[in-house]
Amino acid sequence: MCGIIGISSSKPVVNNIISSLKKLEYRGYDSAGIATFSDKFIDEVKCEGRVGKLEKIVSKKSLKGIVGIGHVRWATHGVPNEINAHPHSSDRVSVVHNGIIENSTILKKILEKKGYQFKSQTDTEVITILLTENLKNNKLLVAVQKTLEKLHGSYALAILCKDNPDLIVGARRGSPLAVGYGHNENYLGSDSYALKSMTNKISYLDDGDICILKKDSAEFYNSKGKKINKKILTMSETEDNYDKGDFKTFMQKEIFEQPNSVKSCINEYVDHLRDDINIYNFPWDITKIDSVVLIGCGTAYHACMVAKYWIEELTSLEVAIDIASEFRYKRNKFKNNCIYIFVSQSGETADTFAALELCKKNKMKTLSVVNVVESSIARNSNFVLPIHCGAEICVASTKAFLGQMLVLYVLILKISSLRGDIKKKDYEAKIKLLKKLPEAIRNTLSTESEMEEISDIFSEAKGSMFLGRGYSYPIAMEGALKLKELCYVHAEGYPAGEMKHGPLALIESGMPVVIIAPRDKYYEKTLSNMQEVIARGAKVLFISNKSKDEISSDNVWKKIEVEKTSDELLPFLLTIPLQLLAFYAAKNKGYDIDKPRNLAKSVTVE
Ligand code: G6P
């Protein structure tokens, strides 16, 4: 995690660094810092807390530097405080870092023996000191190379060096770093988002690359020290919408954008005139594929879980799913006739990226489902299917989850039709229904006021459970995750049928339990599981879909009904009230909904 910005310009850079840091806050927001050159000094300002606080402190100083670096932190080594905030500086260099230096303890001991003293508890300060030591006898580039050779782990770095006040050094291994090209100024950023308001021309560093950035040039060297050229890419849009509009939080805005984001995504993949799905340039003969593995983290993993049910239901393919941090280290049986699908909103999640790299190394077929098309995961996959939902700012994912499910659903439907696993008539009927999904989502958003009313029970609870079967099981997991991350209440998502094997012991009088039981083939079974928790005192919030038949239980505390649609499309609708529940439960507590404690949106450490 952590966000990095660097600017080399002919005019003062502090304001642009601060506004880029605000955009990067989704990568970390426990502390922030900035360093710029002024005459022969490096001016440094750091603080615990948000960029807003840093901005106030900076406004009282006069940082006139025309070359500078900035950082937002998500703590790995050392508590979030001013001392541990980046940059970490010596009398010669100032360093900001994203990643983890795994051998920092050993290096620190070696450097301490040489007489160096450390101020912070961070792994990053080791880079500062090691580089300072190497600069004693080497020119800048060689000193940087010698320093990087000694580091184990991952890094994206931006470095100021007192003896070279016109430049910034950038380096990457394992954590992304981009260079942006402007008019008489150039930029370094931990992703293209940070640079979008300043330029749409960018190059990406590859692992092992170093760059020397000046206001009018960017030189690149690969891991062998050879000077290399980089492709300059033009980004798709120049600026994303970072405005909350009429909403007070990005989360609420993003929840309410879902009818439109789903519609835009459908417009990208579903033929307007015919009931067909267009996926152009699909690189493999799908009839020769016999299995699919889906990989993701967090909410993206829940989208993979839903997709597994769709693949089992709609195709003859074998399917497996994995959490990226597990997949990357276990012994996988790689298969040539398999497509490995990586699901990630940001496209930068370190574990998912490492899982992709592992598949690439084993020459596997890779496909990514991402929101950020310029991301590392997208750039390194054989084939990319974007989710087209626009920038998602709130740390907790909402519209991207629906987008991920949607793209996976259209992909699966298309595969099913191309393989002859589904009848043409059924395929077309499913697409017809899919076209109605945005409207069904819009109508389901009307559950907002009921969810607001119910939410205080969840805010105050010691713990809660979310239960479902079939498609509703991953949705229960996602509902529980949303409540945990936003409201800091223990919430467990569980397959309803598994309760009797342990978790039932947790149920006590008054405990809120969400039962997700649409009228699908599991309905009756889930109702029985619901009675089992009611009998033990649970307060049941029952979520189903509209139907002419009444919901049959009088013992239910509250009932919520989403719109009618096919069983396959219900996950999209059942998610909506759960998003609203977590949103209002966190709002009741006065928490920072867009930036929950301890978390970050783009998780670029493992
Ligand atoms: C973080 C975010 C989650 C997200 C997960 C995976 O934990 O807070 O909302 O689901 O990362 O992110 P990705 O960008 O790979 O979808």
mmCIF file of N, CA and C in Angstrom, residues 36-43 64-66 162 165:
data_model
loop_
_atom_site.group_PDB
_atom_site.id
_atom_site.type_symbol
_atom_site.label_atom_id
_atom_site.label_comp_id
_atom_site.label_asym_id
_atom_site.label_seq_id
_atom_site.Cartn_x
_atom_site.Cartn_y
_atom_site.Cartn_z
ATOM 1 N N THR A 36 10.847 18.717 -0.188
ATOM 2 C CA THR A 36 11.221 19.427 -1.422
ATOM 3 C C THR A 36 12.610 20.034 -1.233
ATOM 4 N N PHE A 37 13.250 20.306 -2.363
ATOM 5 C CA PHE A 37 14.543 20.983 -2.307
ATOM 6 C C PHE A 37 14.339 22.469 -2.142
ATOM 7 N N SER A 38 15.063 23.086 -1.218
ATOM 8 C CA SER A 38 15.102 24.536 -1.264
ATOM 9 C C SER A 38 16.563 24.914 -1.092
ATOM 10 N N ASP A 39 17.071 25.650 -2.018
ATOM 11 C CA ASP A 39 18.506 25.938 -2.076
ATOM 12 C C ASP A 39 19.304 24.650 -1.851
ATOM 13 N N LYS A 40 20.061 24.657 -0.743
ATOM 14 C CA LYS A 40 20.907 23.464 -0.561
ATOM 15 C C LYS A 40 20.291 22.489 0.445
ATOM 16 N N PHE A 41 19.079 22.778 0.909
ATOM 17 C CA PHE A 41 18.472 21.930 1.945
ATOM 18 C C PHE A 41 17.325 21.115 1.391
ATOM 19 N N ILE A 42 17.043 20.048 2.113
ATOM 20 C CA ILE A 42 15.793 19.350 1.818
ATOM 21 C C ILE A 42 14.831 19.725 2.939
ATOM 22 N N ASP A 43 13.721 20.376 2.557
ATOM 23 C CA ASP A 43 12.681 20.726 3.533
ATOM 24 C C ASP A 43 11.743 19.550 3.682
ATOM 25 N N LYS A 64 9.257 26.266 -1.190
ATOM 26 C CA LYS A 64 9.305 26.817 -2.554
ATOM 27 C C LYS A 64 9.975 25.877 -3.547
ATOM 28 N N GLY A 65 10.339 24.672 -3.082
ATOM 29 C CA GLY A 65 11.113 23.743 -3.917
ATOM 30 C C GLY A 65 10.428 23.435 -5.248
ATOM 31 N N ILE A 66 11.263 23.252 -6.277
ATOM 32 C CA ILE A 66 10.710 22.911 -7.597
ATOM 33 C C ILE A 66 10.886 21.420 -7.907
ATOM 34 N N LYS A 162 20.669 15.243 -2.129
ATOM 35 C CA LYS A 162 21.101 16.634 -1.931
ATOM 36 C C LYS A 162 22.112 17.105 -2.971
ATOM 37 N N PRO A 165 20.198 18.247 -7.019
ATOM 38 C CA PRO A 165 18.915 18.842 -6.644
ATOM 39 C C PRO A 165 17.919 19.001 -7.790
#
